[in-house]
Coordinates of C-alpha atoms in Angstrom, one line a residue:
X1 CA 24.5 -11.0 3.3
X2 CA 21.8 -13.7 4.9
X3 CA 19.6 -10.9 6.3
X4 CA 16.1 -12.1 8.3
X5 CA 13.1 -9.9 7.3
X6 CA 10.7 -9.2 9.9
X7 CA 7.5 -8.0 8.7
X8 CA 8.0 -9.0 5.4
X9 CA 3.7 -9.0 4.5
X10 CA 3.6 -5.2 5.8
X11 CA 4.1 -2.0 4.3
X12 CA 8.1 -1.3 4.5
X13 CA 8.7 -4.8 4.1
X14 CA 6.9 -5.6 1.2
X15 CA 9.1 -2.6 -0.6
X16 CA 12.2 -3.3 0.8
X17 CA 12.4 -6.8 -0.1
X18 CA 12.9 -6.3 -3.7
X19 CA 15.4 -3.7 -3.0
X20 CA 17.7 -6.2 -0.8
X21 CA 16.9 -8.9 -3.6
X22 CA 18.3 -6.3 -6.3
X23 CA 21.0 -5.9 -4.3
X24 CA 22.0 -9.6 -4.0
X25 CA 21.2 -10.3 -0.6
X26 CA 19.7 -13.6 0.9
X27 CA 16.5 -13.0 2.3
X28 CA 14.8 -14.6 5.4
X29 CA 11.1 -13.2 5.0
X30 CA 9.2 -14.2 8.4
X31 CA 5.6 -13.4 8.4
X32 CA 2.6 -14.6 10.5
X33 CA 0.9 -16.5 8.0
X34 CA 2.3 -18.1 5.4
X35 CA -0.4 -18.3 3.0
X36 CA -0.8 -14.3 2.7
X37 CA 3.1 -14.2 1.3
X38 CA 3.5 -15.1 -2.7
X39 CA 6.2 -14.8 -4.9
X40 CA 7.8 -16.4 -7.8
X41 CA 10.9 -14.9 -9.3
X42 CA 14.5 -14.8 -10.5
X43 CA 15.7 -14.3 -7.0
X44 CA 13.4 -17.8 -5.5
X45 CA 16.5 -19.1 -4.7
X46 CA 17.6 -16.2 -2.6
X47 CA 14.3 -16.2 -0.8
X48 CA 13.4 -18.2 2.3
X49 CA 9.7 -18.1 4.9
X50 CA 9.5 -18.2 8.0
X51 CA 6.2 -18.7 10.2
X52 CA 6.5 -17.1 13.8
X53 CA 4.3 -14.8 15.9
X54 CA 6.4 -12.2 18.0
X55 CA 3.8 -12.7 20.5
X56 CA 4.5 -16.4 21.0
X57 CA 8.0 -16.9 21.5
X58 CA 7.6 -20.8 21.3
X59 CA 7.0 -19.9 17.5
X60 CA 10.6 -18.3 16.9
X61 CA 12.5 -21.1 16.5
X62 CA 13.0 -21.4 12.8
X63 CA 15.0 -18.0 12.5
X64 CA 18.3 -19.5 11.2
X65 CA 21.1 -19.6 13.1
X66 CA 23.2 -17.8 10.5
X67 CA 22.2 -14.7 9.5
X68 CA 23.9 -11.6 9.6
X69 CA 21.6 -8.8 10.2
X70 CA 17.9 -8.8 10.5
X71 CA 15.5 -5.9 10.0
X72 CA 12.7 -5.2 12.7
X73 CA 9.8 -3.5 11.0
X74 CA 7.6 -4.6 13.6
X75 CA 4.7 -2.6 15.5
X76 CA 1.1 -2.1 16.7
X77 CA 0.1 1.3 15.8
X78 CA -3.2 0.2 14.1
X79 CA -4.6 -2.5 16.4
X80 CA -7.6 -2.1 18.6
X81 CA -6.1 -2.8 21.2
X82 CA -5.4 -0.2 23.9
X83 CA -2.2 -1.6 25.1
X84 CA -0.1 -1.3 22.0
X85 CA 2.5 -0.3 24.2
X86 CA 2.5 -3.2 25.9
X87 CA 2.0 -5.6 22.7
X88 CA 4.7 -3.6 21.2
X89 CA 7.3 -4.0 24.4
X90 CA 6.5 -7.5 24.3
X91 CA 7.6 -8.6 20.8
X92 CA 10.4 -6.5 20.8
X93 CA 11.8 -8.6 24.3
X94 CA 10.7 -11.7 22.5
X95 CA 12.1 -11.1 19.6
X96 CA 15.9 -10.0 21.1
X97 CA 15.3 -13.5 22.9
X98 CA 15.3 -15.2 19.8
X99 CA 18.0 -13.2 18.1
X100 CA 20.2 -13.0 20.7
X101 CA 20.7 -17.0 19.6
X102 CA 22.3 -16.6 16.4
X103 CA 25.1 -15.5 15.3
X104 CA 23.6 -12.0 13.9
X105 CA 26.1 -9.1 13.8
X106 CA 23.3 -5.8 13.6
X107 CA 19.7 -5.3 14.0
X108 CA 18.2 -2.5 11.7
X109 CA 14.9 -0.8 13.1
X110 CA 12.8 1.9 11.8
X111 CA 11.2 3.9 14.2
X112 CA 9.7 7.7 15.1
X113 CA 11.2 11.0 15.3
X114 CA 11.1 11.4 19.1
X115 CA 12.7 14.9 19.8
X116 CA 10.1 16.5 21.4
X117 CA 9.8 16.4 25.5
X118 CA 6.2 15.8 25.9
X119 CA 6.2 12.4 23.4
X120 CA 2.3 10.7 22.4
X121 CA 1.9 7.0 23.5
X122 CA 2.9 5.9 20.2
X123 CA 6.1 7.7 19.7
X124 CA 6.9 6.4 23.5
X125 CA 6.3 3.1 22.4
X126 CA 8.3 3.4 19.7
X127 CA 11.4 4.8 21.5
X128 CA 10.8 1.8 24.0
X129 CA 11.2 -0.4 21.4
X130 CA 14.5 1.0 20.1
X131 CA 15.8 0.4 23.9
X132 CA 14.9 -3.2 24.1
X133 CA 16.8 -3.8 20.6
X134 CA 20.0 -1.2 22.1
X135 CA 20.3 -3.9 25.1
X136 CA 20.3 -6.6 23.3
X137 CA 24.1 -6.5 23.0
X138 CA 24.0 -6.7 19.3
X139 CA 25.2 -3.7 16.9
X140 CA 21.9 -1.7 16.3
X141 CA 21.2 1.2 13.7
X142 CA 18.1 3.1 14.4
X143 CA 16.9 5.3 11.7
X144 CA 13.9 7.7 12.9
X145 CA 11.1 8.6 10.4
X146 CA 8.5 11.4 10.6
X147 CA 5.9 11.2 8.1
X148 CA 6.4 8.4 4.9
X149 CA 5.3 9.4 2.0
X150 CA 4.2 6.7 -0.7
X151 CA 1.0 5.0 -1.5
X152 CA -0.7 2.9 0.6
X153 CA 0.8 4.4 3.3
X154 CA -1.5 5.8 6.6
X155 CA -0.4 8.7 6.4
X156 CA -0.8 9.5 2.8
X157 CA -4.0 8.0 2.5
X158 CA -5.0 10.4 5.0
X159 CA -3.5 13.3 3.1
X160 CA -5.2 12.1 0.4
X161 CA -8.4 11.5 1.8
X162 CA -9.1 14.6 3.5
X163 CA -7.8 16.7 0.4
X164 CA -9.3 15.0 -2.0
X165 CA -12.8 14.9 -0.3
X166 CA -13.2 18.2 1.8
X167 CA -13.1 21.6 -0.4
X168 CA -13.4 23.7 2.9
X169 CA -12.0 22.0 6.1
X170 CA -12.4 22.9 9.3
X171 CA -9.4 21.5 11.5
X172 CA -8.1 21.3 15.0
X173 CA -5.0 23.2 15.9
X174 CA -2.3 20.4 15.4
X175 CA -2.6 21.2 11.4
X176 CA 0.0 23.7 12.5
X177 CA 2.6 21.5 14.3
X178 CA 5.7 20.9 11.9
X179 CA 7.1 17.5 10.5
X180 CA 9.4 16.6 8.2
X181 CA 8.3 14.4 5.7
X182 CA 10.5 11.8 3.7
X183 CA 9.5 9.3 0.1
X184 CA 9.5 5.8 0.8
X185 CA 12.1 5.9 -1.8
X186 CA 14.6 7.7 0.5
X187 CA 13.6 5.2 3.4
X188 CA 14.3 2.3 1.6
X189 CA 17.6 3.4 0.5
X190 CA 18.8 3.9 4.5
X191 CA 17.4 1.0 4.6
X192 CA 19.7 -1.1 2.5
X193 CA 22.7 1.2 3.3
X194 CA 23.3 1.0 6.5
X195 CA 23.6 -2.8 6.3
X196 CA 26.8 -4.2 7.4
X197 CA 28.4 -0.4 7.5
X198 CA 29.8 -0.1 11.1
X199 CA 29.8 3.9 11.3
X200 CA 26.1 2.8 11.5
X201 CA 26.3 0.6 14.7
X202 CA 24.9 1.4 17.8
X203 CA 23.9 4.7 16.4
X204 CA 20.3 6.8 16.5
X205 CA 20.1 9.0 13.3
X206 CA 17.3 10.6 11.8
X207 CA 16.5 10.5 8.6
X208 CA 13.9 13.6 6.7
X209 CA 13.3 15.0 3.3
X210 CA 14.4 18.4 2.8
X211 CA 10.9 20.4 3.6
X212 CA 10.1 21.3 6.7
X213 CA 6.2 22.0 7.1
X214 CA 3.5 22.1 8.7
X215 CA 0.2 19.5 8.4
X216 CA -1.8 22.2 6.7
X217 CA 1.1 23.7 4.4
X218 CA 1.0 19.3 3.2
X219 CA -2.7 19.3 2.9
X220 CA -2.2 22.5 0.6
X221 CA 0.8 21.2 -1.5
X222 CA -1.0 18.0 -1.8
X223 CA -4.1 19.8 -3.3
X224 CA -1.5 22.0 -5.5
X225 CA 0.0 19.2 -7.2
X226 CA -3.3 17.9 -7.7
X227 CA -4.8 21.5 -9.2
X228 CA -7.7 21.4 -6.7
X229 CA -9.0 25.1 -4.6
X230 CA -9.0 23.9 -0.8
X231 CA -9.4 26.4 2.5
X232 CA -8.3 25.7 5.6
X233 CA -9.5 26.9 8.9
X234 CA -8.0 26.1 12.1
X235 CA -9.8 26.1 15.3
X236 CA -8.7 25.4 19.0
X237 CA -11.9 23.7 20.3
X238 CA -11.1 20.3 19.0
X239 CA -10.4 18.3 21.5
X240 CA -7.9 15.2 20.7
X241 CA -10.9 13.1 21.3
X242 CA -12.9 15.2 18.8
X243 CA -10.2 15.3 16.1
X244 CA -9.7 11.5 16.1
X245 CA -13.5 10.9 15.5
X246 CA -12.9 13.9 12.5
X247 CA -10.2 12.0 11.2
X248 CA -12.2 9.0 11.1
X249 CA -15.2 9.8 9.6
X250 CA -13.5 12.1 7.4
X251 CA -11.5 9.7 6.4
X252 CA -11.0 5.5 5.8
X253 CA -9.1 4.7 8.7
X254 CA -10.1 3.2 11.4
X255 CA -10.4 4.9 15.0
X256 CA -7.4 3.1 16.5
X257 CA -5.4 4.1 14.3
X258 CA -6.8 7.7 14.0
X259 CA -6.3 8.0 17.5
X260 CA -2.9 7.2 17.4
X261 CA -2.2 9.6 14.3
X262 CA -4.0 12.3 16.3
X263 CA -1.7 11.6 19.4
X264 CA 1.3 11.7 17.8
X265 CA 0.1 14.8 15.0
X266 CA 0.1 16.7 18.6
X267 CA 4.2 16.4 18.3
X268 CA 7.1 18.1 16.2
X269 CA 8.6 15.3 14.0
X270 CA 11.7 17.2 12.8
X271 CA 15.2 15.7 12.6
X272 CA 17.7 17.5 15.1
X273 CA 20.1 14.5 14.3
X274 CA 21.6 14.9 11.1
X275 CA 24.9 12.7 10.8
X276 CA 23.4 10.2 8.3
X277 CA 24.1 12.9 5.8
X278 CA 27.4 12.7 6.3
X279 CA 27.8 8.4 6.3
X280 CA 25.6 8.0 3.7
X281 CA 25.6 11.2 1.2
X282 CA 22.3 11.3 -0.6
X283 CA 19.9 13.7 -1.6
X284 CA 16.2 13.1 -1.0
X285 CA 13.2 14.1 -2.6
X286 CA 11.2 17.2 -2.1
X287 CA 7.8 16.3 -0.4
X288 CA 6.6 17.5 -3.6
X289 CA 8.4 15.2 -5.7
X290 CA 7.1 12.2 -3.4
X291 CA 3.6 13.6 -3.8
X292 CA 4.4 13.6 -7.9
X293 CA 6.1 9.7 -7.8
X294 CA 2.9 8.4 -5.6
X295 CA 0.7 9.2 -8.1
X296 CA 2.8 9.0 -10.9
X297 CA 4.9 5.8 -10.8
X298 CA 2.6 3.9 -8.4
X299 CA -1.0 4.3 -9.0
X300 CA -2.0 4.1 -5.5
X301 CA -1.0 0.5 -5.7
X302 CA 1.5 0.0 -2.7
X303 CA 3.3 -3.0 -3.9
X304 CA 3.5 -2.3 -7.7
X305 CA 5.4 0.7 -6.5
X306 CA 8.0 -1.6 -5.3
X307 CA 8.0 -4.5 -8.0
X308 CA 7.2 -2.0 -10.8
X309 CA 10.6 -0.4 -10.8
X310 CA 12.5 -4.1 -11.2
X311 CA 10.1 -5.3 -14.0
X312 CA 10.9 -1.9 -15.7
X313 CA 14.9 -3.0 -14.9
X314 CA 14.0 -6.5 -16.5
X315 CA 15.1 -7.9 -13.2
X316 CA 12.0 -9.4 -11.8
X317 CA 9.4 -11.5 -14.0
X318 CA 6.1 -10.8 -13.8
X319 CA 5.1 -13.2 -11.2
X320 CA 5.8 -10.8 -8.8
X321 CA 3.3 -8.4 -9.3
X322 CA 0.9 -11.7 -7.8
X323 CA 1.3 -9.4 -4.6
X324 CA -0.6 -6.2 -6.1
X325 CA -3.4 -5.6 -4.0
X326 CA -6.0 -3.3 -4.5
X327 CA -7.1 0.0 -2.3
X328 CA -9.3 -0.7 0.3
X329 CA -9.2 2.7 2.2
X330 CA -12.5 5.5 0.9
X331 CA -13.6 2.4 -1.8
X332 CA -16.8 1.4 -2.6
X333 CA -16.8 -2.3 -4.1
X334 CA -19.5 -4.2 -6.1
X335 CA -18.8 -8.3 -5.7
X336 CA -20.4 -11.0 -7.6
X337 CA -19.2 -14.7 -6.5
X338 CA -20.2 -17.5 -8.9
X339 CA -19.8 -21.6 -8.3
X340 CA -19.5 -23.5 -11.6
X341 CA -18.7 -26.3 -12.8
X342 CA -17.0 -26.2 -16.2
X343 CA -13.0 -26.6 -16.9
X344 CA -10.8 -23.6 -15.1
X345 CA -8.8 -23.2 -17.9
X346 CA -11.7 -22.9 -20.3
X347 CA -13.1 -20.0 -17.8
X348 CA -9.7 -18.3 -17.3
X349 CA -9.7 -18.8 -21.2
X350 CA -12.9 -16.3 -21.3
X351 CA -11.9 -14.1 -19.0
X352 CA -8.4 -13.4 -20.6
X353 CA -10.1 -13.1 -24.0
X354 CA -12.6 -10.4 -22.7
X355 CA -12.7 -6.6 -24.4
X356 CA -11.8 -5.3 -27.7
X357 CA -13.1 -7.0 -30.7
X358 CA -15.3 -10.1 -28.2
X359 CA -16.6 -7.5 -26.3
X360 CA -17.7 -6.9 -22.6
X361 CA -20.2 -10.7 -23.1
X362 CA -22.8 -9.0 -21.7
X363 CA -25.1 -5.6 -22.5
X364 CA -22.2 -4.5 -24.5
X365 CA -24.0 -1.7 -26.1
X366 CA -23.6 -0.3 -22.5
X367 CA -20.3 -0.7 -22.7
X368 CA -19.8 0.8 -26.2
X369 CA -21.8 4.3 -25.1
X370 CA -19.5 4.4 -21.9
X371 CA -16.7 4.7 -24.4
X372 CA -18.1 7.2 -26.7
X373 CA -19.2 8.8 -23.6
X374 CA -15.6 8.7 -22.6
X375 CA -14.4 10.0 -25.6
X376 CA -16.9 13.0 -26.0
X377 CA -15.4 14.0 -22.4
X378 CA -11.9 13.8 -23.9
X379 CA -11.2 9.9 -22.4
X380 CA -9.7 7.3 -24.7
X381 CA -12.7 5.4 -25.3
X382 CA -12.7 1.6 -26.8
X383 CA -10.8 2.9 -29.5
X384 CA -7.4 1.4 -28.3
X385 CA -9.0 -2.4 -28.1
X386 CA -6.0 -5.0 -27.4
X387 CA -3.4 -6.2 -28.7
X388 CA -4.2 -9.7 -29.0
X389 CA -7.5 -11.7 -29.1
X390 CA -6.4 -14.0 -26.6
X391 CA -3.1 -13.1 -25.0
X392 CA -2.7 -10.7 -22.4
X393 CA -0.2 -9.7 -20.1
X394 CA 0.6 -6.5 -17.4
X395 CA 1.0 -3.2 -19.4
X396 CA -1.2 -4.1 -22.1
X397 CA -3.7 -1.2 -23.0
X398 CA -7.7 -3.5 -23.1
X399 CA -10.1 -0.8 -24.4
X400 CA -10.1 2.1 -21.4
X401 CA -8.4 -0.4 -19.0
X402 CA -4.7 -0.8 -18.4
X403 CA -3.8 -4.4 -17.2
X404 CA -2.1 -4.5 -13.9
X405 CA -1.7 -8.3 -13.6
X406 CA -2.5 -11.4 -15.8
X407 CA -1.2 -13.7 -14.0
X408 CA -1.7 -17.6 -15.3
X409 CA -0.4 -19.6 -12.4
X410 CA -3.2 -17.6 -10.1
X411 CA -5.7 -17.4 -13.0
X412 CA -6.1 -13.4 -12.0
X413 CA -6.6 -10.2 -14.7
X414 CA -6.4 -6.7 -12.5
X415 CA -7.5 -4.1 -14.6
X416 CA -6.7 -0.2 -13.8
X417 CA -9.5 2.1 -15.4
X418 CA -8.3 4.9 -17.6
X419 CA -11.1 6.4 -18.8
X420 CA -12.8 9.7 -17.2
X421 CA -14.2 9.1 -14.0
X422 CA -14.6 11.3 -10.8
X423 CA -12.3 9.0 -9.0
X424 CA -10.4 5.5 -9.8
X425 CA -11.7 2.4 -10.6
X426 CA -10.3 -1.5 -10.9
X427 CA -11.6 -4.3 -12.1
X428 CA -10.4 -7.8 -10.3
X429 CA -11.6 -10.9 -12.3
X430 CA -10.1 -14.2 -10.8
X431 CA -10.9 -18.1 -10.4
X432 CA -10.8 -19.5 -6.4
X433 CA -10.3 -23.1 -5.7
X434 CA -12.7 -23.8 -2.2
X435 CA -13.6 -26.9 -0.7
X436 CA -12.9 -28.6 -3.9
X437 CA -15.6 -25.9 -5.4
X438 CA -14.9 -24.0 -8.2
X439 CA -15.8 -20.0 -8.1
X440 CA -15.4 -16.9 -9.9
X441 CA -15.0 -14.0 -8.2
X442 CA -15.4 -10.8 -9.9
X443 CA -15.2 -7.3 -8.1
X444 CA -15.1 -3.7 -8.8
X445 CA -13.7 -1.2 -6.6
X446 CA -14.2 2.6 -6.9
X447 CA -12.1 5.2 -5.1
X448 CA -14.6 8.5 -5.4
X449 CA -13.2 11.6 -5.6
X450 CA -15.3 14.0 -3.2
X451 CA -19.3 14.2 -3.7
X452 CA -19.2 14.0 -7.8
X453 CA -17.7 10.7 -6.8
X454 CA -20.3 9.6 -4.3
X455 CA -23.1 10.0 -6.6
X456 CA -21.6 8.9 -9.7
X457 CA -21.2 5.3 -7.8
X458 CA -24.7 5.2 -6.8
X459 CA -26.2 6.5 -10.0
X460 CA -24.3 3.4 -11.8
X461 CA -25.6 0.7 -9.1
X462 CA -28.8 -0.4 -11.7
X463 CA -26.0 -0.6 -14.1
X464 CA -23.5 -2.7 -11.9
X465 CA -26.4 -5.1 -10.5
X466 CA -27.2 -6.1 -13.9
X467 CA -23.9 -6.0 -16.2
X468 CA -21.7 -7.8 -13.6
X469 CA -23.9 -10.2 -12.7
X470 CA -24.1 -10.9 -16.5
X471 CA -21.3 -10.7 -17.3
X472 CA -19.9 -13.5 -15.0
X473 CA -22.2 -16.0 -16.4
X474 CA -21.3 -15.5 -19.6
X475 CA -17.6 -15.5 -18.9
X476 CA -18.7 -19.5 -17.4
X477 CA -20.5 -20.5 -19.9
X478 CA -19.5 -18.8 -23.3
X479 CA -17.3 -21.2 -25.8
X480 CA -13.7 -20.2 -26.1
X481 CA -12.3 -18.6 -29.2

């Protein structure tokens, strides 16, 4: 099937893509900006961008004319601005305009559990949208979501966040409304299935994992699977208001989209509509199973979660991963940005030579009592060096690093720390073009894991200030090997 792909840069699409490409389907990926979507693969020739702003109809005009179902992952939970509703009512009536052209057979939307009678503003907005798409007058399939869980998404960030960081909380009373959370895993597979299936059209189903439970009972299963003590204590003097400005401080997310959450945490997200079970037989994992695969098989890394599975299947090549991105939410980052002049591939040489026998190229001896320091708190040290002087590639073990991405064409080595550490740690070391200016950019992000966390990154600051700094230089101006 020619399928267009709406949302293709955001957080379900950037999953689901690889799963419709597995599945042999011709993609139409349209995104905002073209520059912020990369990829390289078997499947190129199954792949086709789109520029267009659901905001601007004028932009809408390269959707082909021939597709035969498109995807709307579209919406505006997280912008600042306070008439979502309306932004999100608007580019769902410009985007029916533009569909309604073709000669597309069913539209697929995701959307929110809405069940209860007194709905937030978001889950009205979502429900909105869903009738906009239904009078259309093409075949729609709405599948409604409570809480997704995978990493890099809101709401397990959140979970995350709060558990991770807070040994005692003190919480408004909406910790004891009920949801039904579901893996992304599940959602992607309704996803794909309901594609071209007519029991599907013009059908509302919602879709769940098979725990009911409330906000707290997550936050406590959450800090089981991660063998950490937590209390809870819920109070009814937090005002909506109140528990959005918890949520934010507490956590990374910004207030928008804390408000939201907050707003729509106020509702029961449980699935009263069942009948996908019986289309589409499948059994989906426990919430905490989810939990277990988010840390597990993605690494807080949202889109290696998606392209990791493929390269495991031999499917994909490794140009994919080009699209890993790094945690932003509850990091702390240290950037150095150098100009130079010498040869890129002499630098990129340098860079992808770095660890094991050659070293750290700058206050190495730093380096080398990290890893017996590493070791002595049962860590793996430097002991595992590389596997080649000067070849290196994703999945290669460099000293207490795992490598996340060498990737030549971009000139870019992501490094995923291993060693002991009260939180997570990467290491980006890449080679921009600007202005016809050479740079190298160099940055290290550090998720902390509650107050040991905190201080540990402070505490290395001195450290950082001088070996990264350092170490850049030497990484422009050392010889090759």
């Amino acid at each position: 099937m020619k399928l267009l792909l709406t949302g293709a840069n955001g957080y379900i699409g950037a999953r689901l893509l690889p799963v419709l490409l597995q599945h042999g389907h011709q993609v139409v990926c349209m995104v905002r900006d073209a520059r912020r979507f990369s990829e390289s693969s078997e499947y190129t020739d199954k792949i086709t961008v789109i520029t267009g702003d659901l905001l601007k109809p004028e932009t809408l005009t390269e959707i082909p004319n021939d597709i035969d179902a498109a995807f709307y992952l579209v919406h505006s939970m997280g912008t600042s601005n306070t008439n979502f509703y309306d932004l999100e009512q608007e580019c769902a009536s410009n985007f029916t305009n533009a569909i309604t052209q073709t000669k597309v057979k069913q539209i697929v939307y995701l959307g929110g559990i809405v069940n209860d009678e007194q709905l937030s503003v978001h889950l009205k907005s979502r429900r909105n949208v869903e009738s906009i798409l239904q009078e259309s007058g093409i075949a729609c399939t709405i599948l409604r979501a409570a809480i997704i869980i995978g990493s890099g998404s809101a709401s397990f960030e959140i979970i995350r966040d709060l558990t991770e960081k807070l040994p005692i909380m003190i919480t408004p009373k909406w910790l004891q409304t009920r949801c039904q959370p579901i893996a992304i895993r599940d959602v992607l597979f309704y996803l794909e299935k309901v594609l071209g299936k007519e029991e599907t059209y013009n059908k509302v189903f919602d879709i769940g994992g098979p725990d009911i439970l409330s906000y707290k009972q997550m936050l406590l299963t959450y800090a089981s699977v991660r063998k950490l003590k937590r209390w809870i204590i819920t109070i009814p003097v937090l005002t909506p208001k109140l528990s959005s400005y918890w949520l934010y401080f507490i956590t990374s997310t910004s207030y928008p989209l804390a408000k939201s959450l907050v707003d729509s945490m106020r509702n029961e997200v449980v699935c009263k509509n069942n009948d996908i079970k019986t289309i589409l037989p499948h059994i989906c994992f426990s919430y905490r199973e989810a939990l277990e695969l988010a840390f597990v098989k993605i690494e807080q890394n949202s889109i290696i979660s998606s392209w990791k599975d493929a390269l495991n299947a031999g499917l994909l090549t490794g140009d994919f991963m080009n699209q890993i991105k790094v945690p932003i939410n509850g990091c702390y980052q240290y950037k150095v940005f150098v100009e130079f002049d010498r040869n890129t591939q002499e630098v990129k040489n340098n860079i992808w030579s770095i660890g094991g026998i050659r070293g750290w190229y700058y206050l190495n001896w730093l380096w080398v009592l990290r890893g017996y320091l590493d070791k002595l708190f049962g860590g793996v040290g430097l002991r595992r060096g590389r596997r080649s002087p000067t070849d290196i590639r994703a999945g290669d073990a460099l000293d207490f690093w795992r490598v996340l991405l060498a990737d030549d064409n971009y000139k870019r080595l992501l490094l995923y720390a291993e060693m002991k550490l009260p939180g997570e740690a990467w290491l980006e070391i890449k080679i921009l073009e600007r202005n016809g200016k050479n740079f190298l950019s160099q940055i290290a992000t550090f998720r902390p894991n509650g107050l040991w966390g905190r201080l540990y990154w402070y505490l290395s600051m001195p450290f950082h200030l001088f070996i990264f700094n350092g170490m850049a230089r030497k990484i422009i101006h050392l010889p090759n090997l």
